[in-house]
Amino acid sequence: MSAAASQPDLLHEVAIELGDRSYPIVIGTGLLGDASAWAQVPRAAAAMVVTNDKVAPLYLERLVAALQGRFPQIHHVVLPDGEEHKDWQTLNRIFDALLSQGCDRKTVLFALGGGVVGDMTGFAAACYMRGVPFVQVPTTLLAQVDSSVGGKTAINHPLGKNMIGAFHQPVRVVCDLDTLATLPPREFSAGLAEVIKYGPIADMAFLDWIEANLAALLRREPEAVAYAVRRSCEIKGWVVGQDEREGGLRAILNFGHTFGHAIEAGLGYGEWLHGEAVGCGMVMAADLSRRLGLVDEAFTHRLTELVREAGLPVRGPRLGVDRYFELMRLDKKAEAGDIRFVVIESPGHAGVRPAPEAVVREVLQHCTA
Amino acid sequence: MSAAASQPDLLHEVAIELGDRSYPIVIGTGLLGDASAWAQVPRAAAAMVVTNDKVAPLYLERLVAALQGRFPQIHHVVLPDGEEHKDWQTLNRIFDALLSQGCDRKTVLFALGGGVVGDMTGFAAACYMRGVPFVQVPTTLLAQVDSSVGGKTAINHPLGKNMIGAFHQPVRVVCDLDTLATLPPREFSAGLAEVIKYGPIADMAFLDWIEANLAALLRREPEAVAYAVRRSCEIKGWVVGQDEREGGLRAILNFGHTFGHAIEAGLGYGEWLHGEAVGCGMVMAADLSRRLGLVDEAFTHRLTELVREAGLPVRGPRLGVDRYFELMRLDKKAEAGDIRFVVIESPGHAGVRPAPEAVVREVLQHCTA
């Protein structure tokens, strides 16, 4: 990076180690418009920047300008914003753009936006001509700390979230912290849910740090945000490096997601933000862990308060207990109809297991309102 | 296999060597209804058989009966037959069936049918919950000798054939030669195009054998057909084993396909069968090879006559030279707008290269009518 464009104290690089699919996550300020941030992206005749109608007016021009020197042709496609558009129709707009521009199978896709743009661009890259390279350029906290890392890509199906997708690793992730300045508070809080997640499943010292720095994070102080992004990426990279395709360990990253996905699908995609549903889902999954005798009341109380103070809901919507079960049975971790939950086995350690239906019913009754 | 159900002299197994993605191709008679043919498929709570409305009345019941002992639940979905249905709408019917039956991510998909069913089922398996296992059960000659082997899966896009897809290897390929008995002559000939293909690109002794046994093949004599399927799978396996994701060598399997895909797309999918377009495309690619000074007139004449005698077209439709170019520029092998052709470098050896536009124009003028 050029010295002028970045503040060295905020510049970090986290390596994701996956053999010949390894890649770096670059975290810093001023990266979007810095040509040197893109100097290691594979060369090709064309780049295709995929973004949405919220992000495009803010950052598209800056990114395209920085890519000029590297790609003879730079195309873009602007999708409608929102989880409710994470479907085949919208995905197909990426394919339409690629084919109508005559993009070949070396074309590099750039996902400029949040989790929805990243998931859809990644899936388009996985499928276009059976696979082209792509770069994640996450502009939301949630995408920077979670969804842009690890190669999970997908679209939703009316019967379930992320049901159609692929494992397809990006060739690079570039997290420009400056983009977080424009995030609405609700979206910033949603991102904090995934930051908080890494504490109970993997690193209680990080949970301590988040508690101690929550006010600084909510004020978006650069040093605090930079550390939160970096540490989140380190933990995620450590998990994904051991279990890329979720044969086992990786499922712990879904802490809070079994309940959370049910909330999202039950209310209709886009009603709650994904991070809001996950925040509430973690409270529910912690309550389940307590009822299973794995953690104590003090632990669940602590996590609940942190989620609440991060600006996230701690009580689920009253969808009805049976409806929750119906939705959770569609979870990808379910096997032969048995729902499997990510629980906290002990603070800092998570596991995946089924749970007695009666206990889950208690959780749903206790944690919804 | 049980001794009663198969004729040992017709039973072959060809190994596809791809590390932890290796799998066998089992070739024989009486396999579809023989439970022992399915004994090595991974266990799961459910199987989903995908087939089409032509194949279902003939073979669905027999396969489902043979799978009963292995899967507690066996679902099926029947798609409309034909290349014109190899699209997202039809693919989505597989996802609808999987999700509405609550199929989990261990569910095994079975592709019972020709190339279209195999490509779509394979792509559905690649994407459903980011990847589930699938078994190819090809019932056409074309699928048995080519499309069911090697893990290429895809659907078409209005702007190009097989543009959206994945590399996803089956866990097993079971070629029951009995299913070829019900193939219409036109479809059998279409399959012969891909059999013939292996000669000029890899094995001139096999081309000699095809010439000597063409009458027996056209009469569908079991020994001749069994050998043609086996040798085709051996050659394809040898190529794919060296270059699974088409970084180089694998492209030779596309001999005749650059011209052929243009014919298919130009006439509208389903007008000519894929194998018919490939047969004609091989004649055109051989003519190109001759005009480039790589092979002689005797070679192109020999190949043209074999294609003709197999019951395939040897002259392309008059789409217009410019239209051919427009369509060929969308070929997946094209790079930065340069069309790249599979040519015969010398009999039995193929390569991939661009060609002067003027020479390709001569080919198109000479070989269309």
Coordinates of C-alpha atoms in Angstrom, one line a residue, chain A residues 45 88-89 91-92 95-96 99-100 102 104-106 119 123 126-131 151-155 157-160 162-168 245-246 251 329-337 340, chain B residues 45 88-89 91-92 95-96 99-100 102 104-106 119 123 126-131 151-155 157-160 162-168 245-246 251 329-337 340:
Chain A
A45 CA -9.3 -8.9 -20.1
W88 CA -32.4 -16.6 -8.7
Q89 CA -34.0 -13.7 -10.7
L91 CA -28.5 -13.7 -9.6
N92 CA -29.4 -14.1 -13.3
F95 CA -25.1 -13.8 -15.7
D96 CA -27.0 -11.6 -18.2
L99 CA -22.8 -12.9 -21.2
S100 CA -24.0 -9.8 -22.9
G102 CA -18.9 -11.3 -23.7
D104 CA -14.6 -15.0 -20.8
R105 CA -13.7 -17.5 -18.1
K106 CA -10.8 -15.5 -16.8
D119 CA -23.0 -14.3 -1.4
F123 CA -22.2 -18.0 -6.2
A126 CA -18.7 -20.3 -8.8
C127 CA -21.2 -21.1 -11.6
Y128 CA -20.3 -18.8 -14.5
M129 CA -18.6 -21.0 -17.0
R130 CA -18.2 -23.5 -14.1
G131 CA -16.0 -21.1 -12.1
G151 CA -16.1 -19.2 0.6
K152 CA -19.7 -19.9 1.5
T153 CA -21.8 -18.6 -1.3
A154 CA -25.6 -19.0 -1.9
I155 CA -29.0 -17.7 -2.8
H157 CA -35.1 -20.5 -1.9
P158 CA -38.7 -19.7 -0.9
L159 CA -38.5 -22.8 1.4
G160 CA -35.1 -22.0 3.0
N162 CA -29.0 -20.2 1.6
M163 CA -30.3 -23.6 0.3
I164 CA -28.7 -23.2 -3.2
G165 CA -25.0 -22.4 -3.3
A166 CA -21.4 -23.5 -3.5
F167 CA -18.2 -23.5 -1.6
H168 CA -16.1 -21.1 -3.7
R245 CA -16.6 -27.7 3.7
E246 CA -18.2 -28.0 7.1
A251 CA -20.6 -25.7 12.0
R329 CA -36.2 -28.7 10.3
L330 CA -35.2 -27.2 7.0
D331 CA -31.8 -26.1 8.5
K332 CA -28.9 -27.5 6.6
K333 CA -27.4 -29.1 9.7
A334 CA -30.6 -31.2 10.2
E335 CA -30.2 -34.9 9.5
A336 CA -33.1 -37.2 8.7
G337 CA -35.5 -34.7 10.3
R340 CA -29.1 -30.1 15.3
Chain B
A45 CA -32.1 -41.2 4.9
W88 CA -33.2 -22.6 -14.5
Q89 CA -37.0 -23.1 -14.3
L91 CA -33.6 -27.1 -12.4
N92 CA -35.7 -25.4 -9.8
F95 CA -34.8 -28.0 -5.6
D96 CA -38.5 -27.7 -5.0
L99 CA -36.9 -29.0 -0.1
S100 CA -40.6 -29.9 0.0
G102 CA -37.3 -32.1 3.6
D104 CA -31.0 -33.2 4.1
R105 CA -27.5 -32.7 2.9
K106 CA -26.7 -36.4 2.9
D119 CA -26.2 -32.3 -16.4
F123 CA -25.7 -29.3 -11.1
A126 CA -23.5 -29.4 -6.8
C127 CA -25.7 -26.6 -5.4
Y128 CA -28.2 -28.2 -3.1
M129 CA -27.1 -27.2 0.4
R130 CA -23.7 -26.4 -1.3
G131 CA -23.2 -30.0 -2.4
G151 CA -18.2 -34.1 -13.5
K152 CA -19.1 -31.4 -15.9
T153 CA -22.6 -30.2 -15.0
A154 CA -24.5 -27.2 -16.2
I155 CA -27.7 -25.6 -17.5
H157 CA -28.5 -19.6 -20.6
P158 CA -30.4 -17.9 -23.5
L159 CA -27.1 -16.5 -24.5
G160 CA -25.1 -19.7 -24.5
N162 CA -23.8 -24.8 -20.5
M163 CA -22.8 -21.3 -19.4
I164 CA -23.9 -21.8 -15.8
G165 CA -22.6 -24.9 -14.0
A166 CA -20.1 -26.6 -11.8
F167 CA -17.5 -29.3 -11.7
H168 CA -19.1 -31.9 -9.5
R245 CA -11.1 -28.7 -14.4
E246 CA -10.1 -28.1 -18.0
A251 CA -10.4 -29.1 -23.8
R329 CA -17.4 -15.9 -29.6
L330 CA -19.5 -17.0 -26.6
D331 CA -17.7 -20.3 -26.5
K332 CA -16.2 -21.0 -23.0
K333 CA -12.8 -21.6 -24.6
A334 CA -12.7 -18.1 -26.1
E335 CA -10.3 -15.6 -24.4
A336 CA -10.6 -11.9 -24.8
G337 CA -12.9 -12.3 -27.8
R340 CA -10.2 -21.0 -29.8

